[in-house]
XYZ file of C-alpha atoms in Angstrom:
696
model
C 40.840 -4.327 -74.133
C 37.680 -2.383 -74.491
C 37.751 1.206 -72.189
C 34.521 1.138 -71.459
C 34.529 -2.689 -69.906
C 34.023 -4.193 -66.135
C 36.875 -3.468 -63.441
C 37.072 -5.625 -60.582
C 38.639 -3.590 -57.663
C 40.139 -5.806 -55.233
C 39.649 -4.268 -51.084
C 42.621 -5.260 -48.607
C 42.729 -4.143 -46.045
C 45.962 -4.030 -44.986
C 48.222 -5.092 -41.797
C 47.058 -4.916 -37.941
C 45.526 -3.062 -36.280
C 43.992 -2.033 -39.457
C 43.324 1.743 -38.683
C 44.710 3.235 -42.079
C 42.565 3.337 -45.153
C 42.566 0.801 -47.223
C 44.630 -0.721 -50.200
C 42.468 -1.432 -53.290
C 43.502 -3.083 -56.173
C 42.409 -2.045 -59.871
C 42.473 -4.397 -62.215
C 40.429 -3.584 -65.588
C 40.459 -0.702 -67.435
C 40.030 2.880 -65.630
C 39.111 5.845 -66.460
C 40.648 8.218 -64.394
C 37.935 10.582 -65.441
C 35.710 8.286 -62.929
C 37.876 7.672 -60.293
C 38.259 11.528 -59.252
C 34.127 11.374 -60.065
C 33.801 8.944 -57.578
C 36.401 10.920 -54.947
C 34.529 14.479 -55.278
C 31.298 12.226 -54.750
C 32.687 10.796 -51.802
C 33.561 14.038 -50.575
C 30.325 15.977 -50.816
C 28.739 13.355 -49.117
C 30.946 14.011 -46.306
C 31.669 17.788 -45.525
C 32.275 17.697 -41.621
C 34.229 14.226 -42.881
C 38.716 14.288 -42.622
C 40.450 15.421 -45.946
C 42.273 12.524 -47.866
C 45.135 11.949 -50.404
C 45.163 9.643 -53.230
C 47.913 7.944 -54.510
C 47.210 6.161 -58.181
C 49.816 3.591 -59.233
C 50.366 1.636 -62.631
C 51.974 -2.019 -62.502
C 51.283 -2.784 -66.144
C 48.146 -2.539 -68.628
C 44.660 -2.670 -66.742
C 46.286 -3.337 -63.405
C 46.508 -0.179 -61.079
C 46.422 0.130 -57.538
C 44.891 2.932 -55.079
C 46.696 4.434 -52.366
C 44.736 6.851 -49.784
C 46.244 8.977 -46.681
C 43.606 10.489 -44.031
C 45.039 13.599 -42.827
C 43.135 12.817 -39.877
C 41.885 10.098 -38.138
C 38.558 8.504 -39.250
C 37.235 6.092 -42.012
C 37.828 5.840 -45.205
C 34.241 4.681 -47.103
C 36.005 2.247 -49.134
C 33.161 -0.167 -49.656
C 31.512 2.549 -51.344
C 34.423 3.492 -53.342
C 34.326 0.213 -54.715
C 31.010 0.218 -55.965
C 30.796 3.642 -57.426
C 33.815 2.632 -59.315
C 32.320 -0.622 -60.447
C 28.452 0.575 -61.679
C 28.707 0.876 -65.180
C 29.273 3.982 -66.436
C 27.373 6.264 -67.667
C 25.756 6.731 -70.764
C 26.468 8.357 -73.526
C 26.250 12.579 -72.848
C 22.661 13.432 -73.669
C 20.429 15.195 -75.795
C 17.595 16.578 -75.066
C 14.935 16.204 -72.406
C 11.267 15.527 -72.654
C 8.405 16.664 -70.217
C 6.768 13.129 -68.921
C 3.658 13.118 -69.735
C 0.968 12.811 -66.575
C 0.977 9.045 -66.412
C 4.509 8.682 -66.270
C 4.602 11.164 -62.881
C 2.237 8.350 -61.605
C 3.440 5.306 -62.843
C 7.078 6.943 -61.548
C 5.717 7.988 -58.162
C 4.172 4.297 -57.317
C 7.352 2.473 -57.971
C 9.467 4.882 -55.552
C 6.860 4.571 -52.967
C 7.803 0.376 -53.656
C 11.420 -0.172 -53.868
C 12.027 -3.682 -54.739
C 8.783 -4.766 -55.545
C 8.982 -5.317 -59.184
C 6.714 -2.824 -58.902
C 5.182 -1.871 -63.212
C 8.326 -3.972 -64.136
C 6.750 -6.485 -67.029
C 8.013 -9.175 -68.992
C 7.606 -10.797 -71.870
C 8.628 -14.044 -73.225
C 8.846 -16.395 -76.359
C 10.328 -19.646 -78.017
C 13.383 -19.422 -80.571
C 13.032 -22.345 -82.850
C 15.826 -22.877 -84.974
C 19.596 -21.665 -84.521
C 20.428 -18.658 -83.173
C 23.463 -16.277 -84.118
C 24.547 -15.400 -80.949
C 26.757 -12.308 -82.818
C 22.867 -10.782 -85.328
C 21.547 -11.213 -82.209
C 22.840 -8.447 -80.239
C 24.109 -5.928 -82.816
C 20.472 -6.531 -83.994
C 19.002 -5.136 -79.905
C 22.360 -2.434 -80.401
C 21.068 -1.496 -83.710
C 16.818 -0.815 -81.793
C 18.523 0.566 -79.260
C 20.422 3.266 -81.510
C 17.305 4.042 -83.628
C 14.960 4.166 -80.536
C 15.101 7.745 -78.398
C 12.617 5.632 -75.420
C 15.584 2.500 -75.727
C 18.288 6.132 -74.434
C 15.780 7.780 -72.080
C 16.287 8.175 -68.621
C 14.456 10.193 -65.839
C 16.485 13.077 -64.086
C 16.160 14.109 -60.914
C 15.270 17.688 -59.843
C 12.849 19.145 -58.732
C 10.652 18.933 -61.281
C 11.298 15.023 -63.774
C 11.932 15.040 -66.924
C 13.276 12.625 -69.306
C 16.494 12.125 -70.151
C 17.340 10.800 -73.758
C 21.492 10.005 -74.836
C 22.926 9.517 -77.354
C 24.508 6.783 -77.099
C 23.278 3.902 -74.139
C 24.409 -0.770 -74.324
C 22.149 -2.766 -74.890
C 21.849 -5.265 -72.171
C 21.973 -8.571 -73.165
C 22.626 -11.806 -70.972
C 22.939 -15.087 -72.439
C 22.520 -18.192 -70.457
C 23.508 -21.359 -71.314
C 19.820 -24.175 -70.721
C 21.661 -25.844 -66.801
C 22.078 -22.070 -65.736
C 18.334 -21.932 -64.330
C 14.682 -22.976 -64.291
C 12.305 -20.605 -67.212
C 10.113 -20.706 -63.828
C 13.324 -19.026 -61.626
C 14.498 -17.051 -64.052
C 11.559 -14.926 -65.256
C 10.988 -14.378 -60.927
C 14.210 -12.960 -60.659
C 14.320 -11.351 -63.621
C 11.515 -9.503 -62.380
C 12.647 -8.969 -58.539
C 15.900 -7.188 -60.088
C 14.382 -4.887 -61.177
C 15.336 -1.421 -63.776
C 15.720 1.716 -62.696
C 13.440 3.643 -64.706
C 16.392 6.747 -63.894
C 19.092 5.188 -65.749
C 19.166 4.860 -69.246
C 17.504 1.432 -71.370
C 14.554 0.924 -69.799
C 14.316 -2.739 -71.490
C 16.888 -6.026 -70.916
C 17.179 -8.927 -73.012
C 17.556 -12.388 -71.615
C 18.549 -15.215 -73.146
C 18.103 -19.030 -72.032
C 19.721 -21.031 -73.795
C 20.707 -20.976 -77.403
C 23.429 -21.987 -81.014
C 23.983 -20.748 -84.355
C 23.567 -24.908 -84.722
C 21.126 -26.904 -83.324
C 20.812 -30.134 -83.080
C 17.355 -32.516 -83.774
C 17.223 -32.809 -80.059
C 18.466 -29.845 -78.853
C 16.319 -27.104 -77.031
C 14.314 -24.129 -77.992
C 15.614 -20.870 -76.956
C 13.564 -18.843 -74.753
C 13.704 -15.240 -75.098
C 12.973 -12.740 -72.107
C 12.226 -9.240 -72.515
C 12.113 -7.162 -69.132
C 10.831 -3.959 -69.230
C 9.344 -1.117 -66.815
C 6.079 0.602 -67.260
C 7.425 4.322 -67.080
C 8.625 4.195 -70.695
C 7.332 1.407 -72.235
C 4.028 -0.906 -71.884
C 3.566 -4.162 -73.833
C 2.381 -2.285 -77.527
C 5.228 -1.260 -77.706
C 7.334 -4.052 -76.289
C 6.037 -6.561 -79.205
C 6.822 -3.199 -82.137
C 10.140 -3.307 -80.429
C 10.404 -6.900 -81.105
C 9.091 -6.750 -84.702
C 11.478 -4.066 -85.618
C 14.169 -6.522 -84.255
C 13.553 -9.060 -86.375
C 13.786 -6.984 -88.986
C 17.518 -6.478 -87.377
C 18.437 -9.645 -87.298
C 17.282 -10.819 -90.588
C 19.238 -6.853 -92.219
C 22.726 -8.914 -90.816
C 22.267 -7.441 -87.664
C 22.125 -3.590 -89.096
C 18.371 -2.234 -88.524
C 17.666 0.622 -91.900
C 16.560 3.864 -91.608
C 17.463 6.934 -89.030
C 15.821 7.677 -85.634
C 11.838 6.583 -85.280
C 9.335 9.463 -85.970
C 7.286 10.413 -84.542
C 8.477 9.725 -80.619
C 7.567 10.786 -77.745
C 8.954 13.873 -77.577
C 6.385 14.626 -80.600
C 4.054 13.074 -78.369
C 5.173 15.185 -74.986
C 4.398 17.703 -77.467
C 0.690 16.887 -78.489
C -0.090 16.591 -75.187
C 0.108 20.432 -74.063
C -1.839 20.743 -76.585
C -4.696 19.199 -75.433
C -7.813 21.401 -73.831
C -7.958 19.461 -70.594
C -12.001 21.182 -70.273
C -13.690 18.925 -72.658
C -12.231 16.009 -70.776
C -13.062 17.490 -67.683
C -16.631 17.920 -67.726
C -16.328 14.523 -69.445
C -15.215 12.440 -66.760
C -16.794 15.192 -63.537
C -20.179 14.311 -65.659
C -19.128 10.441 -65.450
C -18.645 9.163 -62.747
C -21.345 9.569 -60.033
C -21.148 9.114 -56.162
C -19.225 6.301 -54.922
C -20.036 2.684 -55.332
C -19.806 -0.825 -55.081
C -15.978 -1.282 -54.808
C -15.612 -4.246 -53.429
C -13.243 -7.409 -54.178
C -14.798 -10.564 -54.175
C -12.796 -12.240 -52.185
C -13.887 -12.526 -48.654
C -12.570 -10.596 -46.128
C -10.539 -11.989 -42.622
C -12.691 -12.679 -40.250
C -12.643 -13.508 -36.276
C -11.969 -17.432 -37.546
C -9.336 -15.471 -40.054
C -5.256 -15.575 -38.254
C -3.986 -12.933 -40.747
C -6.186 -9.894 -41.016
C -6.676 -7.971 -43.819
C -4.391 -5.741 -44.763
C -1.160 -7.641 -42.814
C -0.937 -10.937 -45.719
C 2.859 -9.988 -47.743
C 4.107 -10.837 -51.500
C 2.760 -11.474 -54.856
C 0.797 -14.167 -55.930
C -0.481 -15.660 -59.133
C -3.100 -17.613 -60.342
C -4.031 -18.611 -63.915
C -6.619 -20.026 -65.320
C -7.321 -20.978 -69.076
C -9.631 -21.434 -71.733
C -9.127 -24.292 -74.784
C -9.466 -22.595 -78.024
C -12.812 -24.399 -78.856
C -14.557 -22.131 -75.307
C -12.240 -18.665 -76.655
C -13.550 -18.762 -80.385
C -17.700 -18.792 -79.170
C -17.387 -16.759 -76.411
C -15.137 -14.259 -78.964
C -18.926 -15.523 -81.150
C -21.184 -14.794 -77.922
C -19.619 -10.994 -78.047
C -19.383 -10.193 -81.332
C -23.021 -11.078 -81.743
C -23.922 -8.357 -79.272
C -21.640 -5.626 -80.540
C -18.812 -6.511 -77.798
C -15.352 -8.214 -77.935
C -14.419 -10.524 -75.134
C -12.082 -7.662 -73.490
C -15.922 -6.411 -73.643
C -17.334 -10.025 -71.131
C -14.413 -9.990 -69.045
C -15.362 -6.762 -67.784
C -19.267 -7.772 -67.526
C -17.899 -11.122 -65.692
C -15.776 -8.807 -63.766
C -19.095 -6.311 -63.029
C -20.823 -9.207 -62.367
C -18.688 -10.710 -59.231
C -18.276 -7.818 -57.850
C -21.827 -6.918 -57.589
C -22.834 -10.119 -55.959
C -20.048 -9.544 -53.835
C -21.757 -6.963 -52.960
C -25.145 -8.726 -51.279
C -27.790 -6.401 -52.471
C -30.939 -7.043 -54.168
C -31.614 -3.492 -55.557
C -29.797 -1.343 -58.931
C -25.480 -0.611 -57.649
C -22.702 1.315 -59.765
C -19.615 -1.269 -59.814
C -16.755 0.785 -59.771
C -13.004 -1.042 -61.552
C -10.764 0.132 -63.900
C -9.653 -1.626 -66.774
C -6.885 -0.306 -69.327
C -7.127 1.346 -72.554
C -4.050 1.318 -75.032
C -3.603 4.791 -74.855
C -3.294 4.420 -78.940
C -6.871 5.455 -79.909
C -6.338 8.943 -80.326
C -5.424 11.614 -82.518
C -2.200 11.754 -83.531
C -0.702 10.877 -86.678
C 1.473 7.552 -85.647
C 0.283 6.576 -82.375
C 0.359 2.740 -83.808
C 3.677 2.664 -84.220
C 5.090 4.417 -81.494
C 6.988 3.249 -78.428
C 6.864 4.446 -74.936
C 5.128 5.142 -71.802
C 0.892 4.721 -73.026
C -1.537 1.684 -71.397
C -2.947 3.851 -69.274
C -6.301 2.854 -66.693
C -8.805 4.327 -66.345
C -12.493 3.700 -64.328
C -14.579 2.370 -65.513
C -18.286 2.987 -63.453
C -21.484 0.920 -64.234
C -24.812 0.081 -63.506
C -25.907 -3.501 -62.469
C -29.334 -3.844 -62.461
C -30.562 -7.275 -61.669
C -33.435 -6.702 -63.842
C -31.746 -5.893 -66.679
C -30.308 -8.164 -69.781
C -26.729 -9.599 -70.324
C -26.675 -7.988 -73.134
C -27.530 -5.714 -72.072
C -24.884 -5.101 -70.076
C -21.931 -5.910 -72.526
C -23.640 -2.951 -73.921
C -23.834 -0.676 -71.340
C -19.953 -1.417 -70.558
C -19.533 -0.895 -74.699
C -20.683 2.871 -75.128
C -18.713 3.532 -71.986
C -15.353 1.779 -73.812
C -15.940 3.575 -76.663
C -17.164 7.311 -74.808
C -13.776 7.388 -72.739
C -11.509 6.605 -76.047
C -11.900 10.132 -77.061
C -9.955 10.961 -73.389
C -6.832 8.341 -73.509
C -4.288 10.656 -72.587
C -6.026 11.724 -69.309
C -4.287 10.026 -66.431
C -6.259 8.717 -62.788
C -4.227 10.630 -61.071
C -6.184 14.250 -62.937
C -8.731 12.381 -63.085
C -9.493 11.967 -59.039
C -8.407 15.394 -59.453
C -11.111 16.641 -61.404
C -13.766 14.583 -59.734
C -12.400 15.199 -56.181
C -11.912 12.055 -55.324
C -15.196 10.372 -56.872
C -13.113 8.226 -58.840
C -11.866 6.542 -55.947
C -13.281 6.405 -52.456
C -10.728 6.132 -49.599
C -10.661 3.301 -48.138
C -11.884 1.235 -51.311
C -10.046 -2.232 -52.772
C -9.689 -1.243 -56.715
C -9.455 -3.925 -59.038
C -7.717 -3.114 -62.989
C -9.594 -5.427 -65.533
C -6.498 -5.760 -68.767
C -6.760 -7.315 -72.302
C -3.712 -7.647 -73.437
C -2.827 -7.439 -77.173
C -0.258 -5.715 -80.134
C 1.233 -5.262 -82.954
C 1.509 -9.312 -84.216
C 5.267 -9.781 -86.346
C 3.809 -9.549 -89.907
C 3.864 -12.930 -92.375
C 6.949 -11.752 -94.763
C 8.651 -11.889 -91.609
C 7.711 -15.354 -89.965
C 8.296 -16.547 -94.095
C 11.839 -15.021 -94.301
C 13.281 -16.232 -90.451
C 11.547 -19.899 -91.955
C 14.380 -19.318 -95.000
C 16.548 -19.357 -92.594
C 15.533 -21.758 -90.379
C 14.111 -20.082 -87.818
C 11.148 -21.106 -86.018
C 9.948 -18.038 -83.072
C 5.725 -18.878 -81.174
C 4.162 -16.361 -79.707
C 5.593 -13.623 -77.951
C 3.624 -14.350 -73.933
C 2.941 -11.278 -71.759
C 4.156 -12.470 -68.399
C 2.457 -9.019 -65.817
C 3.278 -7.344 -63.785
C 2.762 -6.044 -60.316
C 0.625 -3.320 -60.213
C -1.121 -0.009 -57.848
C -3.709 -2.705 -57.648
C -4.723 -5.051 -54.784
C -6.381 -6.843 -57.218
C -4.887 -7.376 -61.069
C -7.406 -9.211 -64.006
C -5.171 -9.765 -67.302
C -5.779 -11.538 -70.018
C -3.829 -12.635 -72.776
C -4.330 -14.905 -75.951
C -2.130 -18.145 -76.581
C -0.311 -19.644 -79.588
C -2.813 -22.478 -79.584
C -6.131 -19.866 -79.269
C -6.359 -20.232 -75.597
C -7.658 -17.044 -73.163
C -5.150 -16.964 -71.051
C -6.858 -14.971 -67.804
C -4.553 -14.293 -64.651
C -5.277 -12.862 -61.133
C -2.586 -10.518 -59.809
C -3.064 -9.977 -56.154
C -0.859 -7.742 -53.249
C -0.658 -10.927 -50.701
C 0.305 -14.306 -50.464
C -2.230 -17.086 -50.633
C -5.595 -14.756 -50.053
C -8.325 -16.722 -48.572
C -10.950 -17.381 -51.387
C -8.270 -16.714 -55.059
C -9.217 -20.424 -56.070
C -12.597 -19.347 -55.333
C -12.732 -15.797 -57.376
C -11.684 -17.324 -60.214
C -13.616 -20.290 -60.774
C -16.666 -18.079 -61.138
C -14.977 -15.852 -62.947
C -14.060 -19.603 -65.622
C -17.784 -20.362 -64.736
C -18.468 -17.110 -66.321
C -16.366 -17.112 -69.200
C -17.707 -20.322 -70.317
C -20.909 -20.616 -68.830
C -22.382 -17.247 -70.310
C -22.524 -17.823 -74.414
C -24.394 -20.742 -73.663
C -26.713 -19.687 -71.808
C -26.899 -15.647 -71.676
C -29.569 -15.154 -74.790
C -31.789 -11.696 -75.336
C -34.056 -11.840 -72.950
C -31.915 -13.849 -69.408
C -31.609 -11.407 -66.977
C -28.247 -10.095 -64.693
C -30.565 -12.165 -61.324
C -30.575 -15.190 -63.644
C -26.861 -15.818 -64.488
C -26.547 -15.234 -61.207
C -28.627 -17.578 -60.071
C -26.819 -20.417 -62.332
C -23.763 -19.153 -60.171
C -24.631 -19.944 -56.724
C -26.129 -23.650 -58.115
C -22.650 -23.737 -59.743
C -21.140 -23.534 -56.059
C -24.258 -25.576 -54.547
C -22.774 -28.151 -56.948
C -19.145 -27.664 -55.813
C -19.879 -27.362 -52.535
C -21.180 -30.908 -53.028
C -18.757 -32.720 -55.147
C -16.609 -30.872 -52.647
C -17.918 -32.812 -49.141
C -17.995 -36.090 -51.515
C -14.179 -35.451 -51.741
C -14.952 -36.712 -55.408
C -15.425 -32.952 -58.089
C -13.659 -30.125 -59.049
C -14.620 -26.493 -59.539
C -18.167 -26.698 -61.272
C -16.305 -26.028 -65.711
C -13.082 -24.240 -65.032
C -9.892 -25.551 -65.793
C -7.050 -26.247 -62.784
C -5.333 -23.298 -61.727
C -1.684 -22.545 -60.742
C -0.525 -20.309 -58.106
C 2.569 -18.744 -58.460
C 5.059 -16.026 -57.563
C 6.027 -16.537 -53.689
C 7.323 -14.765 -51.678
C 10.689 -16.231 -50.047
C 10.115 -17.802 -46.551
C 10.892 -15.584 -43.778
C 12.615 -18.769 -42.249
C 15.428 -18.450 -44.823
C 18.758 -19.148 -43.618
C 20.652 -16.033 -42.900
C 24.321 -18.128 -44.890
C 23.389 -20.631 -47.577
C 25.729 -23.120 -48.542
C 26.061 -23.113 -52.874
C 28.974 -26.101 -52.652
C 31.360 -27.008 -49.546
C 34.817 -26.903 -48.870
C 36.962 -29.281 -50.605
C 38.622 -30.444 -47.926
C 38.416 -29.343 -44.085
C 40.522 -25.830 -43.768
C 40.273 -24.531 -46.780
C 38.593 -21.603 -46.074
C 35.952 -20.168 -47.562
C 34.945 -18.059 -50.019
C 30.973 -15.158 -48.719
C 29.192 -14.307 -51.884
C 27.537 -10.815 -50.376
C 24.409 -10.377 -52.425
C 23.989 -6.666 -54.242
C 20.118 -5.697 -55.056
C 19.366 -6.350 -58.811
C 21.269 -9.497 -59.194
C 19.760 -13.458 -59.116
C 20.259 -16.016 -56.899
C 21.349 -17.630 -60.165
C 24.578 -16.210 -60.847
C 25.964 -16.928 -57.226
C 25.298 -20.437 -58.332
C 26.634 -20.578 -61.889
C 29.609 -18.887 -59.882
C 29.813 -21.360 -57.841
C 29.841 -23.954 -60.838
C 32.651 -21.746 -61.798
C 34.821 -21.484 -59.094
C 38.123 -24.269 -59.092
C 38.934 -23.339 -55.501
C 38.923 -26.425 -52.697
C 37.685 -23.249 -50.472
C 33.746 -23.618 -49.768
C 31.481 -20.767 -51.568
C 28.353 -19.587 -49.100
C 25.813 -16.726 -49.655
C 24.852 -13.879 -47.138
C 20.727 -13.896 -46.552
C 19.757 -11.211 -49.033
C 17.942 -9.346 -46.717
C 20.629 -8.965 -43.310
C 22.224 -6.214 -42.604
C 25.867 -5.721 -41.532
C 25.588 -6.461 -38.167
C 23.530 -9.958 -39.045
C 25.807 -11.046 -41.900
C 28.841 -10.834 -39.382
C 27.011 -13.131 -37.096
C 26.443 -15.245 -39.523
C 29.990 -15.605 -40.867
C 31.405 -15.662 -36.852
C 31.397 -19.223 -36.650
C 33.310 -19.279 -39.808
C 35.885 -17.219 -39.156
C 36.196 -19.024 -34.837
C 36.864 -22.620 -37.396
C 40.067 -20.091 -38.274
C 40.698 -20.844 -42.192
C 41.287 -17.595 -44.208
C 37.489 -15.987 -45.763
C 37.325 -13.780 -49.041
C 33.996 -12.233 -49.172
C 32.825 -11.780 -53.044
C 30.462 -10.044 -55.647
C 29.376 -8.170 -57.906
C 29.283 -4.279 -57.325
C 26.742 -2.476 -55.054
C 27.430 -4.943 -52.523
C 30.701 -3.431 -51.174
C 29.327 -1.020 -49.384
C 28.109 -3.831 -47.067
C 31.089 -5.938 -47.652
C 32.941 -3.580 -46.093
C 31.575 -3.167 -43.222
C 31.448 -6.638 -42.395
C 35.184 -6.302 -42.700
C 35.236 -3.508 -39.871
C 33.802 -5.327 -37.436
C 35.711 -8.357 -37.984
C 38.557 -5.944 -38.051
C 37.090 -4.444 -34.521
C 35.700 -7.913 -32.851
C 40.461 -9.086 -32.657
C 39.653 -10.998 -36.366
C 42.298 -10.813 -39.117
C 39.132 -8.855 -42.081
C 39.847 -10.421 -45.653
C 40.050 -9.362 -48.691
C 36.969 -8.267 -50.944
C 36.862 -8.686 -54.479
C 34.048 -6.630 -55.958
C 33.101 -6.498 -59.820
C 30.561 -5.455 -62.263
C 27.620 -6.646 -63.246
C 28.242 -7.277 -66.707
C 31.101 -9.347 -65.500
C 30.708 -13.521 -66.144
C 30.639 -16.288 -63.629
C 33.282 -17.483 -64.635
C 35.816 -13.975 -64.643
C 35.024 -13.520 -61.295
C 35.402 -17.092 -59.704
C 38.554 -16.806 -61.197
C 39.345 -13.101 -60.228
C 37.964 -15.291 -56.376
C 40.288 -18.701 -56.570
C 43.167 -15.209 -56.752
C 42.341 -13.695 -54.095
C 41.442 -16.800 -51.927
C 45.238 -18.504 -52.862
C 46.930 -14.980 -51.853
C 44.568 -14.652 -48.126
C 45.819 -18.054 -47.107
């Protein structure tokens, strides 16, 4: 039995009148130091509560009972104790502390201000064709964690946040069968599960499918990396993926020692920088507030949902064909620019158009920079949080030419390159908030990229019968209400995703249609003397044609590929109690799963498929509080039949409070079965079956 394996806690309320502390059964490897630490934490949080004594009795390998005696009447927080015991053990000892950069300070503060939203949690997905050795796959990631200090890092709480590097962190690699969930659902659940930057290990690996022996009809394996921007960025994820391939090809062990330079080296370099020139640059380069209008129409009296009241996160996507993309790249290069510069120019045109002015006007948005254009040796090989959103300002003159606009944006980007290490928060301080005026609607334009797998790795993988597709960045909710993210897909097409901070803002499809139209149209028509007013006139003509086609029911958005929307928020009218599996016979009883934050829905669905007992399996709604959870279960309680509560670490407090409400109403409080997130669905199903037999 592994000493760091999962532990399961069964909370037994005992006998009527249920006013004594419950007994706890501890199943699995028990570290008594963790038990003492958990009890000390509870005592520290209840300085005015009654004292207690505990007695731990062993009953064989991996089985103990914990009895508690209170010095005075009172309720012992057994659910909290169960959560603390089933939570994964802390990482190894810390070996050094690194001061976070200003950018990391800001990312952490924004993530803390929006808990449970998946803010700054990004993902990278790709297909793995051919055999996959699960043990070698996991060992290769563990080898990477052992070598990369950033993968063993976490923020430590305190007056001044510090990044603490631990000597040992276990890589989290989750493997699921193809039948567990479809890919889109898995991606969304894993994003909602989030990552805690205060817990070591800012990267999680999920594998859908995969087998050492693959048949001719087998589906390819899907692999998903999930990581937190406060410690890693998209460039880092691709860099680490390349190193993972090296480790996998080496049998699961990456040659060499700790990577250098690392984030500690970068922190020392950052501390040596003189902020004076950067401050002068941004102060001079930031004009008074200009156009920041979103090209989305605002709510009117006819709009039943006022602006700022919609909730949720939505994403809409378009794709240019490989031919369109190649034409765009060649056209931009002809004017000394890039595809990224062309996308910025398109967005500047749409912001200017939304302002409804005929005069030259500065427009303002933010762009991401890689953070790796700085004079720091080895920065291109450094995994960390360096990608940085910086403000971009450019004057759009309708009498000026499109090439002139491209040149202005290019020159601005080159000037900014020397100061990619400066954060947006520092700039706001230096410019007295001119960079982001109060009430402005901000937007971000990002072009994803990073190091690809070298050809030698591709050839070596192919020699072992493995082919891997280029990884695709799946985006992350950011601090901006609207974000455009572009990347190339495996076929050479340009994919642009618009993310927005409410469900279906009016006009989002039209905005994306305008982006697609301009990206396709500019290379066709924009020459040396083509003015911005001429391009905007073509956009008006395209809108008129689209409106005419729509009125007759015969057309689609002119010049645009179809778009799709994903990432809709959960239904506000979702049921309080979800039946995962009905009872196999009347009166068989019920096993109720209590959700915990970060555990995706498909984990409970897997558990229901694994459960062999006759009881019904139900799941409480994720948004319910304790009282609402009790009310949802009350019909089942009143109908008779035994009840068992269960779930993964983090739901213990809610589950125990529900049992107390049941006891207070005169009912028989159920057993609670709580286990760690690393426990498989099959193992928890068997533990619940045993508890249900005992309760029946």
